[in-house]
Coordinates of C-alpha atoms in Angstrom, one line a residue:
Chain A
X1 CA -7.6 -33.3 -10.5
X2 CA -4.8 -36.0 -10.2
X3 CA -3.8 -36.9 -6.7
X4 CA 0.1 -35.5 -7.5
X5 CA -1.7 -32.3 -7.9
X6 CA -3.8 -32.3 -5.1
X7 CA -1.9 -32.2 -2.4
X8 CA 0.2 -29.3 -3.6
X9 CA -3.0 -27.2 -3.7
X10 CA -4.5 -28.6 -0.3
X11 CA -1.0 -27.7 1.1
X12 CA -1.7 -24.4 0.2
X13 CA -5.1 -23.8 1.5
X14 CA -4.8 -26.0 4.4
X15 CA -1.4 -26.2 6.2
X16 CA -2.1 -22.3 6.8
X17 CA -5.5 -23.5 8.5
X18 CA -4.2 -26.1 10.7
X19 CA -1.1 -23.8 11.7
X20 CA -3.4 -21.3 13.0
X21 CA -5.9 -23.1 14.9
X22 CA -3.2 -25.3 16.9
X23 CA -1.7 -22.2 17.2
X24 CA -4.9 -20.6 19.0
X25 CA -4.8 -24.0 21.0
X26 CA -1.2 -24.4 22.3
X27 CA 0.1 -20.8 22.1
X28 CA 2.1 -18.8 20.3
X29 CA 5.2 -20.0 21.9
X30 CA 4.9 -23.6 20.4
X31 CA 4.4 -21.9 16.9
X32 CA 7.0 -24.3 15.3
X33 CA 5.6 -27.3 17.1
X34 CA 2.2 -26.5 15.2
X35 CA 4.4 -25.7 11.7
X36 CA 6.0 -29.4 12.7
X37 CA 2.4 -31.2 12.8
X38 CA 1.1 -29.8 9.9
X39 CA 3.8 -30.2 8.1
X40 CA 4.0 -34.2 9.5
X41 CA 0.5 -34.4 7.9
X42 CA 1.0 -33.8 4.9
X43 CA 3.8 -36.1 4.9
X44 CA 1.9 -38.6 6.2
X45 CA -0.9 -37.9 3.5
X46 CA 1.7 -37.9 0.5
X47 CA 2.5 -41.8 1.9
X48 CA -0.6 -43.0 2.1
X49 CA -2.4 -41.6 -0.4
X50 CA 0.5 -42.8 -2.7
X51 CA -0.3 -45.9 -1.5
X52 CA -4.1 -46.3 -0.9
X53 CA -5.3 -43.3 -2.8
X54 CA -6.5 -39.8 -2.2
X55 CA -9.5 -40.8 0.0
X56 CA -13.0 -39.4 -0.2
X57 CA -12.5 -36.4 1.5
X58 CA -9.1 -35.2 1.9
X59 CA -9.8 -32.4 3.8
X60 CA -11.8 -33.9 6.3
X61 CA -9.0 -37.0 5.8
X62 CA -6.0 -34.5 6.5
X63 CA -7.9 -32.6 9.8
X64 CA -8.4 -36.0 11.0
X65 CA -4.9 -37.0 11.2
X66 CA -3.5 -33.2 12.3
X67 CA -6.2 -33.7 15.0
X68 CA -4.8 -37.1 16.1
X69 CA -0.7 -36.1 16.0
X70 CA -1.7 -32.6 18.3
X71 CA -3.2 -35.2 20.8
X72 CA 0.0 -37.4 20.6
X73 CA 2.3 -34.5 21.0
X74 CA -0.2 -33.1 24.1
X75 CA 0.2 -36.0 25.8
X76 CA 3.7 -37.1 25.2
X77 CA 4.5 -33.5 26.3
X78 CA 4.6 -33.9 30.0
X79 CA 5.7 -30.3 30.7
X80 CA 2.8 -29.4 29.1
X81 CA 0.4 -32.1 30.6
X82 CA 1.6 -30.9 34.0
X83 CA 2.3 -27.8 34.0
X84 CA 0.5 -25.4 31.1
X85 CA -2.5 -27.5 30.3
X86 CA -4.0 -26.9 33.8
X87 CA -3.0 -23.6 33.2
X88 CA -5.1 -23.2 29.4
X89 CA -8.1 -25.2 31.3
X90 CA -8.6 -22.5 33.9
X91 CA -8.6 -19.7 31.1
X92 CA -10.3 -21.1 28.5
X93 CA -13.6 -20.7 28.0
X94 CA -14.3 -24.6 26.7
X95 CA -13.6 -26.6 29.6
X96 CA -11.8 -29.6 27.0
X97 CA -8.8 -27.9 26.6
X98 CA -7.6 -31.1 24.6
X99 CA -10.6 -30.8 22.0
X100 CA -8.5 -29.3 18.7
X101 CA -11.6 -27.4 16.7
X102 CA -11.2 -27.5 13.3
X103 CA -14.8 -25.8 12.0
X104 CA -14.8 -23.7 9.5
X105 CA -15.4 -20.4 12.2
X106 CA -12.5 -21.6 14.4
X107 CA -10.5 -21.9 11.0
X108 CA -11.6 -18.0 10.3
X109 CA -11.0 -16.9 14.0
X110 CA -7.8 -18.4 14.3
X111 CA -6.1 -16.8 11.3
X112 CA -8.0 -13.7 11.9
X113 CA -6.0 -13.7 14.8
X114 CA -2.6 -15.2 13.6
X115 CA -2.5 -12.1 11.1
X116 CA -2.2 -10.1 13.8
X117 CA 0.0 -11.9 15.8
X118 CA 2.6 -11.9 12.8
X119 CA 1.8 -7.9 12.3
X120 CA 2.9 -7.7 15.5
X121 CA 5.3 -3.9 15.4
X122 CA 7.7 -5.5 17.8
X123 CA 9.4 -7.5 14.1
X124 CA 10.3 -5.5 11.0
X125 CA 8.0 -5.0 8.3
X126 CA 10.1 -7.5 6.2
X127 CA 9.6 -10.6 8.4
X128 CA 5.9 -9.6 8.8
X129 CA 5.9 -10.4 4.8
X130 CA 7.6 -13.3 5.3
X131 CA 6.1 -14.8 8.3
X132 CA 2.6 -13.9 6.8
X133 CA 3.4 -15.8 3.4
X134 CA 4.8 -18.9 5.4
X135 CA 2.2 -18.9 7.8
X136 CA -0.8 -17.3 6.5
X137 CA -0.6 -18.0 3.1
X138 CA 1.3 -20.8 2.9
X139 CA 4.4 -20.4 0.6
X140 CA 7.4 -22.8 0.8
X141 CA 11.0 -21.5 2.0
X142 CA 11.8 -21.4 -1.8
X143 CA 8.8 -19.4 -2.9
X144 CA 9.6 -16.5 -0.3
X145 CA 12.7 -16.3 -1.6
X146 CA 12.1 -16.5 -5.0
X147 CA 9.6 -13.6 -4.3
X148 CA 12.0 -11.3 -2.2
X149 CA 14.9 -12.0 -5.0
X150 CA 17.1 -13.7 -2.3
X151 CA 17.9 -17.4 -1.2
X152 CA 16.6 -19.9 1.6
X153 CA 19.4 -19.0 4.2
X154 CA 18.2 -15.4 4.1
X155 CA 14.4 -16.2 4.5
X156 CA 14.9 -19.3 7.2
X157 CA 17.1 -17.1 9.2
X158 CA 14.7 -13.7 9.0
X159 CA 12.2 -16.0 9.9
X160 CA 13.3 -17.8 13.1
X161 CA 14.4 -14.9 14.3
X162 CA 11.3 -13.2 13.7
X163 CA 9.6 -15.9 15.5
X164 CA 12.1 -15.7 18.5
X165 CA 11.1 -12.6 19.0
X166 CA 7.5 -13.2 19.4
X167 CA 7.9 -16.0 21.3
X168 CA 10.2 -13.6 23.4
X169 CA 7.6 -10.3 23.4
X170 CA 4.8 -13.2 24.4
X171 CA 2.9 -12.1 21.7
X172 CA -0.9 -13.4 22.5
X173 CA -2.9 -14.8 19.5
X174 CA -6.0 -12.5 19.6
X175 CA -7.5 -9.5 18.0
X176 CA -7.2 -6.2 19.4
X177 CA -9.3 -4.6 21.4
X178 CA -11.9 -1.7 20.2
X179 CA -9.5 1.2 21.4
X180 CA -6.6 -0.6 19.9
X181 CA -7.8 -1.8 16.7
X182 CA -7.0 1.4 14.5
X183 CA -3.2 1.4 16.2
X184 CA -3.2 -2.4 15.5
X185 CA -4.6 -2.2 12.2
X186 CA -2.1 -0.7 10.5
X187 CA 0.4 -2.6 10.1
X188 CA -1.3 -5.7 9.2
X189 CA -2.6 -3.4 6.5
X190 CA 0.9 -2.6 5.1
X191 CA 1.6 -6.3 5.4
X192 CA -1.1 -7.0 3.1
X193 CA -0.1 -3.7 0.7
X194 CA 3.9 -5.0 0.7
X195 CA 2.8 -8.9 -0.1
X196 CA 0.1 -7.2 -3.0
X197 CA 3.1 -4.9 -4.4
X198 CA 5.6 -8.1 -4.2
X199 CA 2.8 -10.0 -6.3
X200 CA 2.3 -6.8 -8.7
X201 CA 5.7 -4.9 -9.1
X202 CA 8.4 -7.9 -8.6
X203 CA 10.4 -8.5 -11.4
X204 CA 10.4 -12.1 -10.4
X205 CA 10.4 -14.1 -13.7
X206 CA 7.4 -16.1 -12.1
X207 CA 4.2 -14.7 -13.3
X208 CA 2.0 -17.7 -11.4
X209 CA 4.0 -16.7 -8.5
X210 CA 3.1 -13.2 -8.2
X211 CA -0.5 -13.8 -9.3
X212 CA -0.8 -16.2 -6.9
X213 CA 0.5 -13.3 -3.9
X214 CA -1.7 -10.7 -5.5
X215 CA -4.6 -12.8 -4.6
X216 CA -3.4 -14.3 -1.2
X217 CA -3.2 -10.4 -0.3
X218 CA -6.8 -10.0 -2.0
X219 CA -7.7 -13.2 0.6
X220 CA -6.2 -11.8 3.7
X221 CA -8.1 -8.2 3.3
X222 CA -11.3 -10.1 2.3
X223 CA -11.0 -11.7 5.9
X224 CA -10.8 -8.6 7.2
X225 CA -13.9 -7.0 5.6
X226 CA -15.8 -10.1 6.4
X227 CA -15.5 -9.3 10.5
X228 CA -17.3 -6.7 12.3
X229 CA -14.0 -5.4 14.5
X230 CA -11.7 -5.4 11.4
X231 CA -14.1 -3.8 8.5
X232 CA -13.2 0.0 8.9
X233 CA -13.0 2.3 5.5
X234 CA -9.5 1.8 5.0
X235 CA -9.5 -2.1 4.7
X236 CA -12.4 -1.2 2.3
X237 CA -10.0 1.0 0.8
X238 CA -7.1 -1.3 0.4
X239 CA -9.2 -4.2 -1.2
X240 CA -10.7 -1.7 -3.7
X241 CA -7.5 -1.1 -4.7
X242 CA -6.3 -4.4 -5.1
X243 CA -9.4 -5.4 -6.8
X244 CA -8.7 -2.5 -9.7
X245 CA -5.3 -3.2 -9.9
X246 CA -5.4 -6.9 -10.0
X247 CA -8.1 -6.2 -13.0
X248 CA -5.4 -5.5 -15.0
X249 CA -3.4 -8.2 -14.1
X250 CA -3.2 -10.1 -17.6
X251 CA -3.0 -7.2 -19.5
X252 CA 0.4 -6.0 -18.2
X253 CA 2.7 -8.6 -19.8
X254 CA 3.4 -9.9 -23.3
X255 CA 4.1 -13.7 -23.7
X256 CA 7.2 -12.9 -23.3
X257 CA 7.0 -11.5 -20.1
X258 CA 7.8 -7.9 -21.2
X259 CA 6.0 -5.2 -19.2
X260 CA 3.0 -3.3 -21.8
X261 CA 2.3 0.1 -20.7
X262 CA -0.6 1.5 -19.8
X263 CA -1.8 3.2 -22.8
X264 CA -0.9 0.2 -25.0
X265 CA -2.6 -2.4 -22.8
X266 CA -5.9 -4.7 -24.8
X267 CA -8.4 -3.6 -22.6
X268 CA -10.2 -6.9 -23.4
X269 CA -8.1 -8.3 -21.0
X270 CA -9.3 -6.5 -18.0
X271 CA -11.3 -8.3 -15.6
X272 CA -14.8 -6.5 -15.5
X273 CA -15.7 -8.5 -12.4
X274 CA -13.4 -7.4 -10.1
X275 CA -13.4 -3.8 -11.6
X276 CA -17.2 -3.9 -10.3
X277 CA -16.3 -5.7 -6.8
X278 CA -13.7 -2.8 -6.7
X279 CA -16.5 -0.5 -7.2
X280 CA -18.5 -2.0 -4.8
X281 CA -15.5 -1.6 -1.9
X282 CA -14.2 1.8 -2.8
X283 CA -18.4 2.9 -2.2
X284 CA -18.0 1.2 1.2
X285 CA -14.2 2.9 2.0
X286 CA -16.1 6.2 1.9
X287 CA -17.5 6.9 5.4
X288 CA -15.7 8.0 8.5
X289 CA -13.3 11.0 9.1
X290 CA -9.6 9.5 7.9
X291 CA -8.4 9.8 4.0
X292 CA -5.9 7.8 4.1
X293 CA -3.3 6.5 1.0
X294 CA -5.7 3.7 0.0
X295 CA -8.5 5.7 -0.6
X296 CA -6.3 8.0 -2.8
X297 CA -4.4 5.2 -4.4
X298 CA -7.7 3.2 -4.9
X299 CA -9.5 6.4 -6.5
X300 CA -6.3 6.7 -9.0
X301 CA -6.7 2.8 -9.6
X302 CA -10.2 3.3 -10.2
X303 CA -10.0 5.9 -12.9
X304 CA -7.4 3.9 -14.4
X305 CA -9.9 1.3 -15.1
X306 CA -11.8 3.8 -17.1
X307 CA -11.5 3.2 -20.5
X308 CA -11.5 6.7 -22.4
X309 CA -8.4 9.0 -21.9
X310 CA -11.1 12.3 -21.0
X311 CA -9.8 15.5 -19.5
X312 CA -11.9 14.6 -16.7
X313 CA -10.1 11.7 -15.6
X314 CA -6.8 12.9 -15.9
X315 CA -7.7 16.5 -13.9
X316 CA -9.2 14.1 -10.8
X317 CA -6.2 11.7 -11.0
X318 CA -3.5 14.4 -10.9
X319 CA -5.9 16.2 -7.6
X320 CA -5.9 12.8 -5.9
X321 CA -1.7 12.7 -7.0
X322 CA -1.6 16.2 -5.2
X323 CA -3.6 14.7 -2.3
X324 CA -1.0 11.5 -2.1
X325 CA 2.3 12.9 -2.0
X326 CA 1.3 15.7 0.4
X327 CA 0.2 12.5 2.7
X328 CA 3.0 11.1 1.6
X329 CA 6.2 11.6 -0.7
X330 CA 7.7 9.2 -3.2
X331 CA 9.4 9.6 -6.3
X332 CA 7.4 7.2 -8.3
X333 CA 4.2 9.3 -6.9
X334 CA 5.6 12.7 -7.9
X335 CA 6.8 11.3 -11.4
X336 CA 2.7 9.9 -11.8
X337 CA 1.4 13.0 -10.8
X338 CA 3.8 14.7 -13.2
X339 CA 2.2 12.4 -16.1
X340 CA -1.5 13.1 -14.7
X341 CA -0.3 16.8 -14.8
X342 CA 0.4 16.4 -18.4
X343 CA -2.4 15.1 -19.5
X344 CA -5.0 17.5 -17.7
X345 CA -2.7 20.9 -18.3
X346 CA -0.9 20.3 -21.2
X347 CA 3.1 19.0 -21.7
X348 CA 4.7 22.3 -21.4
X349 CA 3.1 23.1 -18.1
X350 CA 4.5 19.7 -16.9
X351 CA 7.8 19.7 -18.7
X352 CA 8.5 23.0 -16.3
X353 CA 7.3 21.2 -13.7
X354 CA 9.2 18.0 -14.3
X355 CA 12.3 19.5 -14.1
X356 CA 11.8 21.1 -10.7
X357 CA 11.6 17.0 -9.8
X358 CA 15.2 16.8 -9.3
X359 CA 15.6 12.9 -10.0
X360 CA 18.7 12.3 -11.6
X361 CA 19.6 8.9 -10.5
X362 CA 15.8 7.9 -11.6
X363 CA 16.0 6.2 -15.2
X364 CA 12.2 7.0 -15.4
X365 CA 12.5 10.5 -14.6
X366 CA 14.4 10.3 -17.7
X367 CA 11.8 8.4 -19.7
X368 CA 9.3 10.7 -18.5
X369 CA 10.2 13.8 -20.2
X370 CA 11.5 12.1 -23.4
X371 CA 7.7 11.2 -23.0
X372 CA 6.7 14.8 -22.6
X373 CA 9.3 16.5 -25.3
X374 CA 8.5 14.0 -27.7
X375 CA 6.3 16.2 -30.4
X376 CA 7.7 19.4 -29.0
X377 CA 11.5 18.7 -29.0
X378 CA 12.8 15.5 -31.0
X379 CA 16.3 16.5 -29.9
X380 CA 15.6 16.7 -26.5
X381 CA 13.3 13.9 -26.3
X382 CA 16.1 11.8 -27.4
X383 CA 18.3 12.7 -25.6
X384 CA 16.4 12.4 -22.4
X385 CA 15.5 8.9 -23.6
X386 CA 19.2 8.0 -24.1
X387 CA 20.2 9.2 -20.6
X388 CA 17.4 6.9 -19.4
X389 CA 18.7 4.1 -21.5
X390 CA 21.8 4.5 -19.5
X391 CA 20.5 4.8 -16.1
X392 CA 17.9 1.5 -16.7
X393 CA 18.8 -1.7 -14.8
X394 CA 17.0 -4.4 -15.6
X395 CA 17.2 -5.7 -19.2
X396 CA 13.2 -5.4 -19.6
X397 CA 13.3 -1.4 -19.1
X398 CA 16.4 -1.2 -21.8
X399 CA 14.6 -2.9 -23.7
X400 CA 11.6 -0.6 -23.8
X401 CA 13.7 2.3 -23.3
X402 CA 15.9 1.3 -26.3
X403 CA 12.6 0.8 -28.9
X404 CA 11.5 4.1 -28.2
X405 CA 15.3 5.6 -29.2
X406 CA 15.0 3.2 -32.2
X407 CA 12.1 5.2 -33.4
X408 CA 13.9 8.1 -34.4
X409 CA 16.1 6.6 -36.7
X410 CA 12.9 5.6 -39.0
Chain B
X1 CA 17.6 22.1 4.5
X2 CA 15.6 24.7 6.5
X3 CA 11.3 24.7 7.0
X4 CA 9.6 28.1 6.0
X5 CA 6.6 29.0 6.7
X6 CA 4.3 30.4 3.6
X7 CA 1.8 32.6 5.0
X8 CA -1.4 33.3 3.0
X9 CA -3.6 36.6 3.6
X10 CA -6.7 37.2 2.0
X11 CA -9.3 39.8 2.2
X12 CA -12.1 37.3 3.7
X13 CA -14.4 40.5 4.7
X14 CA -15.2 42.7 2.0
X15 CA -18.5 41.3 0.1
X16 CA -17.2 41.6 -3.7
X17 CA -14.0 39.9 -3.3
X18 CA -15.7 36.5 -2.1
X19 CA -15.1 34.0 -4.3
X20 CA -18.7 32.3 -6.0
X21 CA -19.1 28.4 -5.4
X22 CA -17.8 27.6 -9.0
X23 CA -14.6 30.0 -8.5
X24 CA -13.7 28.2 -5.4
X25 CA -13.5 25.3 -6.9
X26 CA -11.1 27.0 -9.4
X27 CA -9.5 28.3 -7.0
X28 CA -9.1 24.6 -4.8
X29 CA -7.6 23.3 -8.0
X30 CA -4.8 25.9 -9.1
X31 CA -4.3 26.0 -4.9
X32 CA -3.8 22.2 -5.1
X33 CA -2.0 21.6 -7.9
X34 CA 0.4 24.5 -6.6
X35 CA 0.7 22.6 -3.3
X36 CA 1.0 18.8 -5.3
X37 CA 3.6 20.5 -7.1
X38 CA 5.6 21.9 -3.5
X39 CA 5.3 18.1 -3.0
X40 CA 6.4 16.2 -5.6
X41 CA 9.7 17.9 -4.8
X42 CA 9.5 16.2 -1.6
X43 CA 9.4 19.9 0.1
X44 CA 6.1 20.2 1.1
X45 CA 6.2 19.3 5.6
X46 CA 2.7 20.6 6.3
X47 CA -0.3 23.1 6.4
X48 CA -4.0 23.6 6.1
X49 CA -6.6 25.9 5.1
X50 CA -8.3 28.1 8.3
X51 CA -12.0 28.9 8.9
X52 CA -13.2 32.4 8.5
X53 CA -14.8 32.8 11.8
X54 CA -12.4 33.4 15.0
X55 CA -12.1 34.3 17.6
X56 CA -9.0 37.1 19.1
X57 CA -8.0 37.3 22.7
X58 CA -6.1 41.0 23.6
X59 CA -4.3 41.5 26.9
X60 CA -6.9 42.3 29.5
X61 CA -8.9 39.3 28.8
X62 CA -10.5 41.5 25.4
X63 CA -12.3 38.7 23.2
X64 CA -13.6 39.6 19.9
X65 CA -15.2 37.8 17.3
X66 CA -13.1 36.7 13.8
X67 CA -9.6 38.9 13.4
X68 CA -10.9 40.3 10.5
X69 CA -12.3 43.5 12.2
X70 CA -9.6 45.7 11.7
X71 CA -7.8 44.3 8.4
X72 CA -8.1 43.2 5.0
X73 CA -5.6 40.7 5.3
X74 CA -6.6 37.8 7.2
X75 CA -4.8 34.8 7.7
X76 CA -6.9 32.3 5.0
X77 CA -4.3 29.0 5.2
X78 CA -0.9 28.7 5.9
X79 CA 1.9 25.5 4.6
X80 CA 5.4 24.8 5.7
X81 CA 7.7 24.0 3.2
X82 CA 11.7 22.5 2.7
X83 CA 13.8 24.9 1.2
X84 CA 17.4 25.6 0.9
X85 CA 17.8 29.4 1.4
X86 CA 15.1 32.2 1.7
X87 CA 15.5 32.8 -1.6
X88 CA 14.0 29.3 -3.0
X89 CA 11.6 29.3 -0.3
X90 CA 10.5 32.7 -1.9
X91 CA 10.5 31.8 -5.3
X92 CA 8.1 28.4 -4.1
X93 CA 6.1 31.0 -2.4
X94 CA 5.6 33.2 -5.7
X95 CA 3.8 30.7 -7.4
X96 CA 1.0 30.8 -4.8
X97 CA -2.2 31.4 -6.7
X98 CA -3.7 33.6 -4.1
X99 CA -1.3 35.9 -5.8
X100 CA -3.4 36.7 -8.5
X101 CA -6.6 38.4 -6.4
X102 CA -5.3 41.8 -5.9
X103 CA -4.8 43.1 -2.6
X104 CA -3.6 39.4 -1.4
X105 CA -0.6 38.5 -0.1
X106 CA 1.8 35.8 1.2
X107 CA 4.4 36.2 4.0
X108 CA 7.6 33.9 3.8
X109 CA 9.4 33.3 7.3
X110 CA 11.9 30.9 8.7
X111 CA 10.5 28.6 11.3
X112 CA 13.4 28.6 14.2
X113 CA 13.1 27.3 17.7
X114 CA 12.1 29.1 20.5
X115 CA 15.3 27.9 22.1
X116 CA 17.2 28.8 18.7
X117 CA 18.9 32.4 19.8
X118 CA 20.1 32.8 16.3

């Protein structure tokens, strides 16, 4: 690797790490104090490795230095000398509350328990995104925004005031306790669900990007499978679900980024290793008493990585469809399930059943039964395809809307 | 928008009319795919199946076992559902595939308040 395309990745990786664990060490309150050293070591490692060169071991190299600036900024900060340090002695456990630990399990620990600090429920869903990318993952200003289709001033500001407010709630950096953890849980697993969907669904033009936030999500839930407090069914769940989704990651998009649908993806391009790590997860999400939406999402995602278009998967993807929306309603659910239903019960079971969907507005409700009418009704099916043409917004659904209309003028 | 309650009776007692393991699953299906259905309308709110066993407290302290004694129609399940007027919470309810077992029914009422005097 060259040493201009080093530190990019090493900022990735480890300005998260040393965030969290001088987070553990100072508190949550000086959380931009700890963004402010890590970030100072990297600019100190960009000047002298320019000069000198990268040295042996950067890591190690870049630790080092973090290390050193925390215990310049400790003791320059008399408040802190004086008043909170004696404070952090008495209730930590290591009696050197100075000594900044940077091993690999105080790494793990510490950003086990910054992703719950930044799930906190006391800040919206859509700073616990942001904050998680920034601080758990690692993503500059620009790349949140880029992500969330918006601009710096919108992410800086939803961030400092998301930070204001835990600084204000005195949010501590620490896992949950056992009676908690289900309560606490849950957020942190939508977190991890809204940064996957942001990496899967955007329509961000940048497909590195959004890879790189399907597997950062992938990352988060692995840490949260790897520890004994934190690995219940449903985190099983979610990480199978990522896992079979993400499978089909390269398969989804032409070269020129135009979406492929399902039934016209290369199935060479699905990644058999984590469609058998899915596997492996979804086995492990089935114990306990709760069914919740990633075990029925995960199932659908795992019969979607079934190859042959069989009766039998479509009749267990529309039951877990019916399962979902009762748990929970959306309109891109009940349009699925509508397709599933097709598939298992025939199109003129579902073409009754699509119209009871009342989605007007919805360009793919639209597509859906031009779909379904297409060998039954060529009138209709056009029809329905040109109201969807009308109703499409972004130019990569007209422009798949618009080759299915130009089909029936061959 | 208004809740209903659909109301599904069944003859759980007689012998004969029990469903066979491989019916029931027939049956969980069409009953599923009726209820996915109630919900991808975004008008299903909530409901389960029942056990067959029970237990019935009369005035007096009276306890019997399962409320199946004196009726053919026991209560097997029971959803709650969005609908407009009585009328489309009826025809939602018509679909019910309980309704083809003979004998079976399926009640259709408003859910009001018990502070709602209307």
């Amino acid at each position: 690797m060259q040493s201009s395309e080093i530190l990019p990745h090493l900022f990735r990786n480890e300005y998260t790490k040393i965030v969290s664990v001088l987070c553990k060490h100072i508190g949550f309150e000086r959380l931009e104090t700890a963004e402010e050293i890590a970030s100072e070591t990297f600019l100190t490692a960009a000047e002298t490795w320019g000069i000198k060169g990268t040295p042996q071991n950067p890591t190690a190299w870049l630790y080092a230095v973090a290390k050193n600036k925390a215990k310049n900024y400790l003791q320059k900060n008399s408040v802190f000398q004086n008043k909170i340090l004696p404070e952090l002695t008495k209730s930590q456990q290591e009696p050197t509350g100075s000594e900044i630990d940077l091993s690999p399990e105080n790494i793990y620990d510490s950003q086990l328990r910054m992703m719950f600090a930044v799930c906190h429920p006391s800040i919206s869903s859509e700073a616990q995104v942001g904050l998680s990318l920034r601080i758990l993952c690692g993503f500059g200003i620009e790349e949140i925004a880029d992500a969330f289709l918006t601009n710096k001033e919108t992410i800086n500001k939803r961030l400092f005031r998301a930070k204001e407010k835990l600084r204000e709630e005195k949010i501590a950096i620490q896992l949950p306790g056992a009676e908690e953890i289900e309560d606490r849980l849950d957020p942190v697993l939508s977190t991890i669900y809204l940064l996957f969907n942001e990496g899967y669904y955007s329509i961000s033009q940048n497909k590195t990007l959004r890879k790189d936030l399907c597997l950062e999500a992938i990352r988060l839930c692995s840490m949260l499978v790897e520890n004994k407090i934190t690995d219940k069914p449903q985190v099983y769940a979610l990480l199978a679900l990522m896992c079979f989704h993400t499978s089909r990651f390269e398969a989804r998009q032409d070269e020129n980024g135009e979406q492929i649908l399902y039934q016209d993806q290369d199935t060479d391009l699905w990644n058999h290793d984590l469609i058998v790590k899915g596997e492996i997860f979804l086995n492990k999400a089935a114990s306990g008493i709760r069914l919740t939406k990633y075990h029925l999402e995960a199932g659908i995602a795992y019969w979607h990585t079934r190859k042959e278009d069989t009766k039998e998967k479509w009749e267990n993807i529309l039951q877990l469809y019916n399962r979902l929306l009762q748990l929970q309603y959306s309109p891109i659910a009940a349009l699925n399930r509508t397709y599933a239903l097709s598939k298992a019960n025939g199109k003129e079971e579902a073409i009754l059943e699509a119209e009871k969907l009342n989605l007007k507005d919805n360009h793919f409700y639209f597509a859906l039964l031009g779909e379904l009418y297409l060998d039954i009704n060529r009138f209709k099916s056009e029809e329905n395809f040109r109201k969807a043409l009308s109703l499409a917004k972004t130019s990569h659904d007209k422009i798949s809307i618009q080759k299915k209309i130009d089909q029936f003028s061959k | 928008m208004d809740e209903y309650l659909i109301l599904m009776r069944l003859d759980l007692i007689t012998k004969d009319a029990q469903p066979s393991p491989e019916q029931m699953q027939t049956y969980m299906k069409m009953y599923q795919d009726w209820v996915g259905g109630i919900a991808a309308q975004n008008k299903f709110v909530g409901g389960t199946g029942l056990s067959t066993e029970g237990k019935v407290i009369k005035s007096g302290q009276i306890m019997t076992d399962g409320p199946f004694a004196e009726t053919k129609e026991s209560i097997a399940g029971f959803i709650t559902i969005k609908a407009k007027n009585f009328e489309e919470a009826a025809n939602i309810a018509k679909a019910c595939p309980i309704l083809n077992g003979p004998g079976n029914s399926v009640e259709v009422r408003k859910v009001v308040g018990v502070d709602n005097t209307h």
